[in-house]
Amino acid sequence: MGGAVSAGEDNDDLIDNLKEAQYIRTEKVEQAFRAIDRGDYYLDGYRDSAYKDLAWKHGNIHLSAPCIYSEVMEALKLQPGYSFLNLGSGTGYLSTMVGLIIGPFGVNHGVELHKDVVEYAREKLDDFIKNSDSFDKFEFCEPVFVVGNCLEIATDSHQYDRIYCGAGVQKDHENYMKVLLKIGGILVMPIEDQLTQITRTGQCTWESKNILAVSFAPLVQQSRADGEKPDAVQLPPVTVRSLQDLSRIYIRRTLRNLANEDSQGKGMVQRVPQKRKRRRCRRRRINTYVFVGNQLIPQMVESEEEEHPEEEQKEVEEEEERDIGDIEILKQVNVLRDQIMALPLPESLKAYLLYYREK
């Protein structure tokens, strides 16, 4: 499933294409997509396919097409502090993007059938926390993944504000999914070949809206012997953050806000260098002549010609003449990290404020 937008050269290029095609429509969803490089969730040797609008599968590892994830993120209508459950959480790519929006006071849980995929997701999450500068630019709700079958969740489990199911849901499992949702919550799942948004409007009332025609592999139902009880999946507990953890969150928030105010006060913004436009060429046939012996024979020869060279030259000249005024081009630096390292605190406390990140 996918192929709705052009392939990108990198993650930002892919997001530009998704925006242009109106799959990404809100700023917070765009920021989350730009902060998490889709290519980081591909196995080595397959990254060249990461920025195509196509699903990808290798063994048990699977990623849906970018256009699908875009529609899901928009349909969930996420807000800070929401609780989120990802049924079939896979690589953790979507859960990590959700964590950037719901923030540290949200709840972010995932259930995945395959143990090797949960281990893969935890590795990718650990890599994001330790190495990505995006981790310091956002307040993050870290996903918690458990191994289990989405259709065997314990009946006494808590409910969630937002739920996504990443596998095809049979009609007779629809109500099972709805029970996990709080009143006022939104469930997004593929059912009967339609990506569907379901809003719980009351104790027993729902509103449904079809978003997009899709094709998903169905949820796996575990086979078991007659009379054998399935192992119930225990979802992670919802815990209250410790005072120590809360202190770290608010110190980092204060430093981040001060850095932003300082940048705005000095009239400085970070500017990302614009990519050079790829020049499109067209082939045209021209008449030429060649000598064969003593004869002059006409011959058609193909030649490449750039489209609209005058317009491109004009764009270059306008770019060169553009006055950027007081805007200062800044190097990509981790301002929050620099501020924490400058604090008159013991090194062990600085390391804690940095989540023990080494960069």
Tab-separated table of C-alpha atoms in Angstrom:
chain	number	residue	atom	x	y	z
A	1	MET	CA	0.000	0.000	0.000
A	2	GLY	CA	1.282	3.483	-0.773
A	3	GLY	CA	2.834	5.173	-3.774
A	4	ALA	CA	0.513	8.172	-3.451
A	5	VAL	CA	3.354	10.723	-3.398
A	6	SER	CA	6.716	11.042	-5.086
A	7	ALA	CA	9.766	9.479	-3.508
A	8	GLY	CA	12.033	11.795	-1.537
A	9	GLU	CA	15.804	12.062	-1.511
A	10	ASP	CA	15.814	12.148	2.298
A	11	ASN	CA	13.389	12.416	5.208
A	12	ASP	CA	12.743	16.160	4.823
A	13	ASP	CA	12.135	15.749	1.102
A	14	LEU	CA	9.602	13.003	1.809
A	15	ILE	CA	7.788	15.215	4.325
A	16	ASP	CA	7.698	18.055	1.788
A	17	ASN	CA	5.988	15.715	-0.667
A	18	LEU	CA	3.486	14.515	1.946
A	19	LYS	CA	2.626	18.126	2.785
A	20	GLU	CA	2.217	19.045	-0.855
A	21	ALA	CA	-0.157	16.107	-1.327
A	22	GLN	CA	-2.134	17.180	1.787
A	23	TYR	CA	-1.440	14.011	3.763
A	24	ILE	CA	0.288	16.107	6.431
A	25	ARG	CA	-1.934	19.079	7.292
A	26	THR	CA	-0.999	20.307	10.761
A	27	GLU	CA	2.215	21.785	12.109
A	28	LYS	CA	2.565	19.464	15.101
A	29	VAL	CA	2.306	16.372	12.890
A	30	GLU	CA	4.840	17.842	10.473
A	31	GLN	CA	7.278	18.555	13.314
A	32	ALA	CA	6.974	15.005	14.615
A	33	PHE	CA	7.618	13.514	11.162
A	34	ARG	CA	10.660	15.737	10.615
A	35	ALA	CA	12.069	14.916	14.052
A	36	ILE	CA	12.083	11.140	13.448
A	37	ASP	CA	14.033	9.977	10.410
A	38	ARG	CA	12.105	7.099	8.836
A	39	GLY	CA	15.351	5.675	7.468
A	40	ASP	CA	16.598	5.002	11.005
A	41	TYR	CA	13.962	2.268	11.341
A	42	TYR	CA	15.143	0.314	8.298
A	43	LEU	CA	17.664	-2.478	8.417
A	44	ASP	CA	21.134	-1.762	7.079
A	45	GLY	CA	21.154	-2.213	3.335
A	46	TYR	CA	17.513	-1.230	2.865
A	47	ARG	CA	17.665	2.468	3.737
A	48	ASP	CA	17.511	3.496	0.068
A	49	SER	CA	13.839	2.487	0.119
A	50	ALA	CA	12.994	4.447	3.265
A	51	TYR	CA	11.863	7.641	1.551
A	52	LYS	CA	9.537	6.060	-0.967
A	53	ASP	CA	5.831	6.157	-0.238
A	54	LEU	CA	5.692	2.386	0.058
A	55	ALA	CA	5.235	-0.167	2.813
A	56	TRP	CA	8.305	-2.225	3.714
A	57	LYS	CA	8.594	-5.694	5.249
A	58	HIS	CA	11.514	-7.889	6.154
A	59	GLY	CA	10.753	-10.968	8.203
A	60	ASN	CA	8.523	-9.835	11.052
A	61	ILE	CA	9.647	-6.207	10.768
A	62	HIS	CA	7.133	-4.037	8.962
A	63	LEU	CA	6.562	-0.349	8.235
A	64	SER	CA	3.408	1.019	6.618
A	65	ALA	CA	3.622	3.541	3.789
A	66	PRO	CA	4.326	7.159	4.844
A	67	CYS	CA	0.969	8.339	3.469
A	68	ILE	CA	-0.795	5.860	5.800
A	69	TYR	CA	1.127	7.010	8.871
A	70	SER	CA	0.381	10.633	7.924
A	71	GLU	CA	-3.355	10.011	7.767
A	72	VAL	CA	-3.233	8.077	11.052
A	73	MET	CA	-1.378	10.852	12.880
A	74	GLU	CA	-3.799	13.490	11.606
A	75	ALA	CA	-6.877	11.376	12.394
A	76	LEU	CA	-5.749	10.711	15.983
A	77	LYS	CA	-5.875	14.455	16.793
A	78	LEU	CA	-3.245	14.081	19.484
A	79	GLN	CA	-2.786	16.552	22.348
A	80	PRO	CA	-0.281	16.796	25.233
A	81	GLY	CA	-1.164	14.573	28.156
A	82	TYR	CA	-3.218	12.036	26.182
A	83	SER	CA	-2.942	8.292	26.717
A	84	PHE	CA	-2.147	6.266	23.580
A	85	LEU	CA	-2.274	2.550	22.821
A	86	ASN	CA	-0.645	1.148	19.690
A	87	LEU	CA	-1.943	-2.320	18.817
A	88	GLY	CA	0.656	-3.962	16.605
A	89	SER	CA	3.314	-1.422	17.529
A	90	GLY	CA	5.998	-2.943	15.274
A	91	THR	CA	9.258	-0.986	15.032
A	92	GLY	CA	8.027	1.770	17.350
A	93	TYR	CA	8.312	4.419	14.614
A	94	LEU	CA	4.731	5.651	15.016
A	95	SER	CA	4.797	5.381	18.824
A	96	THR	CA	7.941	7.511	18.967
A	97	MET	CA	6.349	10.247	16.847
A	98	VAL	CA	3.252	10.126	19.068
A	99	GLY	CA	5.500	10.500	22.136
A	100	LEU	CA	6.802	13.831	20.830
A	101	ILE	CA	3.254	15.238	20.744
A	102	ILE	CA	1.655	13.842	23.917
A	103	GLY	CA	4.704	14.820	25.988
A	104	PRO	CA	5.991	13.618	29.380
A	105	PHE	CA	2.589	13.601	31.084
A	106	GLY	CA	0.995	11.329	28.517
A	107	VAL	CA	0.842	7.532	28.420
A	108	ASN	CA	2.412	5.675	25.498
A	109	HIS	CA	1.909	1.897	25.324
A	110	GLY	CA	2.414	-0.615	22.532
A	111	VAL	CA	1.500	-4.282	22.098
A	112	GLU	CA	3.364	-6.375	19.531
A	113	LEU	CA	2.956	-10.077	18.753
A	114	HIS	CA	6.569	-10.852	17.851
A	115	LYS	CA	9.268	-10.790	20.529
A	116	ASP	CA	12.060	-10.077	18.042
A	117	VAL	CA	10.187	-7.002	16.779
A	118	VAL	CA	9.704	-5.695	20.333
A	119	GLU	CA	13.449	-6.059	20.895
A	120	TYR	CA	14.087	-4.224	17.627
A	121	ALA	CA	11.700	-1.418	18.682
A	122	ARG	CA	13.432	-1.057	22.045
A	123	GLU	CA	16.815	-0.824	20.326
A	124	LYS	CA	15.543	1.911	18.008
A	125	LEU	CA	13.987	3.792	20.924
A	126	ASP	CA	17.230	3.597	22.899
A	127	ASP	CA	19.158	4.875	19.884
A	128	PHE	CA	16.746	7.807	19.500
A	129	ILE	CA	17.028	8.813	23.162
A	130	LYS	CA	20.825	8.536	23.243
A	131	ASN	CA	21.759	9.992	19.855
A	132	SER	CA	19.041	12.167	18.315
A	133	ASP	CA	19.106	15.937	18.816
A	134	SER	CA	15.316	15.852	18.403
A	135	PHE	CA	15.108	14.311	21.868
A	136	ASP	CA	16.314	17.595	23.382
A	137	LYS	CA	14.041	19.744	21.217
A	138	PHE	CA	10.825	18.101	22.427
A	139	GLU	CA	9.279	16.929	25.676
A	140	PHE	CA	8.923	13.219	25.184
A	141	CYS	CA	6.668	10.414	26.409
A	142	GLU	CA	8.768	7.273	26.132
A	143	PRO	CA	6.855	4.330	24.644
A	144	VAL	CA	6.623	1.105	26.641
A	145	PHE	CA	6.291	-2.057	24.536
A	146	VAL	CA	5.017	-5.475	25.638
A	147	VAL	CA	4.888	-8.787	23.802
A	148	GLY	CA	1.456	-10.258	23.262
A	149	ASN	CA	-1.543	-10.777	21.032
A	150	CYS	CA	-3.714	-7.672	20.625
A	151	LEU	CA	-6.828	-9.845	20.794
A	152	GLU	CA	-5.931	-11.253	24.225
A	153	ILE	CA	-5.702	-8.085	26.312
A	154	ALA	CA	-6.831	-8.533	29.915
A	155	THR	CA	-10.453	-7.528	30.471
A	156	ASP	CA	-9.591	-5.333	33.471
A	157	SER	CA	-7.184	-3.133	31.456
A	158	HIS	CA	-7.477	0.634	31.638
A	159	GLN	CA	-8.893	2.697	28.772
A	160	TYR	CA	-7.096	5.125	26.485
A	161	ASP	CA	-7.731	8.512	24.877
A	162	ARG	CA	-6.320	7.407	21.543
A	163	ILE	CA	-5.839	3.962	20.002
A	164	TYR	CA	-4.362	2.808	16.702
A	165	CYS	CA	-4.414	-0.726	15.352
A	166	GLY	CA	-1.843	-1.438	12.665
A	167	ALA	CA	-3.431	-4.613	11.283
A	168	GLY	CA	-6.707	-5.420	9.580
A	169	VAL	CA	-9.556	-5.824	12.072
A	170	GLN	CA	-12.336	-8.311	11.413
A	171	LYS	CA	-15.865	-6.984	11.865
A	172	ASP	CA	-16.519	-9.288	14.813
A	173	HIS	CA	-13.545	-7.753	16.684
A	174	GLU	CA	-14.727	-4.176	16.257
A	175	ASN	CA	-16.528	-3.970	19.613
A	176	TYR	CA	-13.540	-5.546	21.369
A	177	MET	CA	-11.418	-2.614	20.177
A	178	LYS	CA	-14.029	-0.022	21.116
A	179	VAL	CA	-14.172	-1.172	24.749
A	180	LEU	CA	-10.545	-0.076	25.221
A	181	LEU	CA	-11.463	3.513	24.359
A	182	LYS	CA	-12.444	6.270	26.792
A	183	ILE	CA	-15.571	8.345	26.181
A	184	GLY	CA	-14.520	11.167	23.887
A	185	GLY	CA	-11.599	9.105	22.624
A	186	ILE	CA	-10.617	8.256	19.049
A	187	LEU	CA	-9.803	4.839	17.599
A	188	VAL	CA	-8.153	4.569	14.175
A	189	MET	CA	-7.994	1.139	12.556
A	190	PRO	CA	-8.332	-0.616	9.187
A	191	ILE	CA	-11.626	-2.434	8.932
A	192	GLU	CA	-13.225	-3.854	5.780
A	193	ASP	CA	-10.455	-2.332	3.609
A	194	GLN	CA	-11.045	1.173	4.961
A	195	LEU	CA	-8.854	3.112	7.362
A	196	THR	CA	-11.576	4.221	9.766
A	197	GLN	CA	-11.753	6.856	12.494
A	198	ILE	CA	-14.154	5.933	15.315
A	199	THR	CA	-15.041	8.456	18.021
A	200	ARG	CA	-16.668	7.294	21.233
A	201	THR	CA	-19.381	9.905	21.907
A	202	GLY	CA	-21.019	8.180	24.894
A	203	GLN	CA	-21.136	5.007	26.926
A	204	CYS	CA	-22.736	3.108	24.036
A	205	THR	CA	-22.615	5.597	21.158
A	206	TRP	CA	-20.031	5.976	18.389
A	207	GLU	CA	-19.364	7.979	15.264
A	208	SER	CA	-17.421	6.461	12.363
A	209	LYS	CA	-15.694	8.076	9.413
A	210	ASN	CA	-13.854	6.389	6.555
A	211	ILE	CA	-10.505	8.046	5.891
A	212	LEU	CA	-8.761	6.089	3.164
A	213	ALA	CA	-9.026	2.846	1.202
A	214	VAL	CA	-6.285	0.521	2.460
A	215	SER	CA	-5.105	-3.065	2.383
A	216	PHE	CA	-3.692	-4.449	5.650
A	217	ALA	CA	-2.723	-7.943	6.728
A	218	PRO	CA	-5.290	-9.177	9.278
A	219	LEU	CA	-4.696	-9.455	12.992
A	220	VAL	CA	-3.249	-12.836	13.906
A	221	GLN	CA	-5.432	-15.060	16.044
A	222	GLN	CA	-3.430	-17.549	18.061
A	223	SER	CA	-4.414	-21.162	17.567
A	224	ARG	CA	-4.899	-23.177	20.754
A	225	ALA	CA	-6.174	-26.554	21.783
A	226	ASP	CA	-9.817	-26.989	22.754
A	227	GLY	CA	-10.473	-25.747	26.263
A	228	GLU	CA	-7.067	-24.116	26.599
A	229	LYS	CA	-7.258	-20.612	28.045
A	230	PRO	CA	-5.200	-17.956	26.258
A	231	ASP	CA	-2.517	-16.030	28.079
A	232	ALA	CA	-3.984	-12.605	28.834
A	233	VAL	CA	-1.812	-9.654	27.826
A	234	GLN	CA	-1.158	-7.372	30.778
A	235	LEU	CA	-0.761	-3.806	29.596
A	236	PRO	CA	1.938	-1.691	31.296
A	237	PRO	CA	0.748	0.055	34.473
A	238	VAL	CA	0.024	3.771	34.459
A	239	THR	CA	2.396	5.162	37.065
A	240	VAL	CA	2.891	8.559	38.679
A	241	ARG	CA	6.236	10.167	37.942
A	242	SER	CA	8.659	10.540	40.827
A	243	LEU	CA	9.545	13.960	42.243
A	244	GLN	CA	13.064	13.481	40.900
A	245	ASP	CA	11.758	12.838	37.386
A	246	LEU	CA	9.352	15.785	37.571
A	247	SER	CA	12.208	18.053	38.598
A	248	ARG	CA	14.224	16.986	35.568
A	249	ILE	CA	11.270	17.642	33.241
A	250	TYR	CA	10.666	21.148	34.574
A	251	ILE	CA	14.355	22.124	34.679
A	252	ARG	CA	14.757	21.074	31.059
A	253	ARG	CA	11.541	22.879	30.094
A	254	THR	CA	12.686	26.099	31.791
A	255	LEU	CA	16.103	26.009	30.119
A	256	ARG	CA	14.536	25.268	26.734
A	257	ASN	CA	12.092	28.174	27.073
A	258	LEU	CA	14.879	30.553	28.126
A	259	ALA	CA	16.941	29.525	25.105
A	260	ASN	CA	13.975	30.136	22.788
A	261	GLU	CA	13.286	33.551	24.335
A	262	ASP	CA	16.950	34.479	24.032
A	263	SER	CA	17.018	33.515	20.345
A	264	GLN	CA	13.859	35.490	19.617
A	265	GLY	CA	15.130	38.505	21.545
A	266	LYS	CA	18.284	38.599	19.440
A	267	GLY	CA	16.307	38.189	16.239
A	268	MET	CA	18.076	34.944	15.435
A	269	VAL	CA	16.443	31.967	13.815
A	270	GLN	CA	17.822	28.757	12.506
A	271	ARG	CA	17.653	28.522	8.782
A	272	VAL	CA	18.027	25.282	6.947
A	273	PRO	CA	19.881	25.701	3.646
A	274	GLN	CA	17.505	25.277	0.745
A	275	LYS	CA	18.059	22.298	-1.454
A	276	ARG	CA	19.164	22.873	-4.991
A	277	LYS	CA	16.316	22.233	-7.351
A	278	ARG	CA	16.759	19.258	-9.600
A	279	ARG	CA	16.834	20.442	-13.168
A	280	ARG	CA	14.446	18.669	-15.435
A	281	CYS	CA	15.661	17.837	-18.895
A	282	ARG	CA	13.687	16.930	-21.948
A	283	ARG	CA	14.854	15.196	-25.049
A	284	ARG	CA	14.302	16.839	-28.402
A	285	ARG	CA	15.154	15.696	-31.891
A	286	ILE	CA	17.207	18.049	-34.016
A	287	ASN	CA	18.315	17.946	-37.649
A	288	THR	CA	22.002	17.567	-38.322
A	289	TYR	CA	24.043	16.439	-41.291
A	290	VAL	CA	26.912	14.008	-41.602
A	291	PHE	CA	29.303	13.311	-44.444
A	292	VAL	CA	29.306	9.766	-45.825
A	293	GLY	CA	31.907	9.596	-48.518
A	294	ASN	CA	31.164	12.587	-50.736
A	295	GLN	CA	27.497	12.787	-49.782
A	296	LEU	CA	25.887	15.058	-47.154
A	297	ILE	CA	23.128	13.021	-45.489
A	298	PRO	CA	20.529	14.482	-43.036
A	299	GLN	CA	20.276	12.594	-39.746
A	300	MET	CA	18.067	12.962	-36.635
A	301	VAL	CA	20.023	13.233	-33.379
A	302	GLU	CA	18.575	13.332	-29.859
A	303	SER	CA	19.722	16.144	-27.601
A	304	GLU	CA	18.907	17.027	-23.992
A	305	GLU	CA	17.621	20.497	-23.262
A	306	GLU	CA	16.877	21.970	-19.843
A	307	GLU	CA	13.318	23.042	-19.310
A	308	HIS	CA	12.787	26.743	-18.639
A	309	PRO	CA	16.473	27.733	-18.284
A	310	GLU	CA	15.501	31.416	-18.279
A	311	GLU	CA	13.216	30.915	-15.285
A	312	GLU	CA	15.879	29.008	-13.359
A	313	GLN	CA	18.456	31.701	-14.036
A	314	LYS	CA	16.005	34.322	-12.803
A	315	GLU	CA	15.397	32.328	-9.601
A	316	VAL	CA	19.157	32.125	-8.986
A	317	GLU	CA	19.564	35.875	-9.459
A	318	GLU	CA	16.656	36.642	-7.129
A	319	GLU	CA	18.116	34.328	-4.483
A	320	GLU	CA	21.491	36.058	-4.717
A	321	GLU	CA	19.917	39.499	-4.393
A	322	ARG	CA	17.614	38.588	-1.488
A	323	ASP	CA	18.322	40.661	1.593
A	324	ILE	CA	18.121	38.483	4.692
A	325	GLY	CA	18.359	41.516	7.009
A	326	ASP	CA	19.153	40.732	10.614
A	327	ILE	CA	18.586	36.988	10.310
A	328	GLU	CA	21.663	35.150	11.467
A	329	ILE	CA	22.384	31.708	10.125
A	330	LEU	CA	23.217	29.499	13.078
A	331	LYS	CA	25.116	26.284	13.179
A	332	GLN	CA	23.132	23.252	14.210
A	333	VAL	CA	23.964	23.080	17.925
A	334	ASN	CA	22.242	21.439	20.867
A	335	VAL	CA	21.483	24.559	22.908
A	336	LEU	CA	19.784	22.688	25.742
A	337	ARG	CA	22.787	20.447	26.249
A	338	ASP	CA	25.159	23.424	26.285
A	339	GLN	CA	23.015	25.155	28.914
A	340	ILE	CA	22.905	22.111	31.162
A	341	MET	CA	26.664	21.591	30.904
A	342	ALA	CA	27.201	25.249	31.924
A	343	LEU	CA	25.192	24.876	35.155
A	344	PRO	CA	27.178	24.906	38.444
A	345	LEU	CA	26.088	21.384	39.314
A	346	PRO	CA	27.856	18.087	40.049
A	347	GLU	CA	28.646	16.075	36.938
A	348	SER	CA	26.380	13.239	38.066
A	349	LEU	CA	23.396	15.610	38.249
A	350	LYS	CA	24.202	17.062	34.823
A	351	ALA	CA	24.297	13.535	33.422
A	352	TYR	CA	20.876	12.869	34.944
A	353	LEU	CA	19.424	16.049	33.411
A	354	LEU	CA	20.819	14.919	30.056
A	355	TYR	CA	19.283	11.437	30.400
A	356	TYR	CA	22.887	10.184	30.333
A	357	ARG	CA	23.197	11.102	26.669
A	358	GLU	CA	26.770	11.308	25.409
A	359	LYS	CA	26.171	13.854	22.647
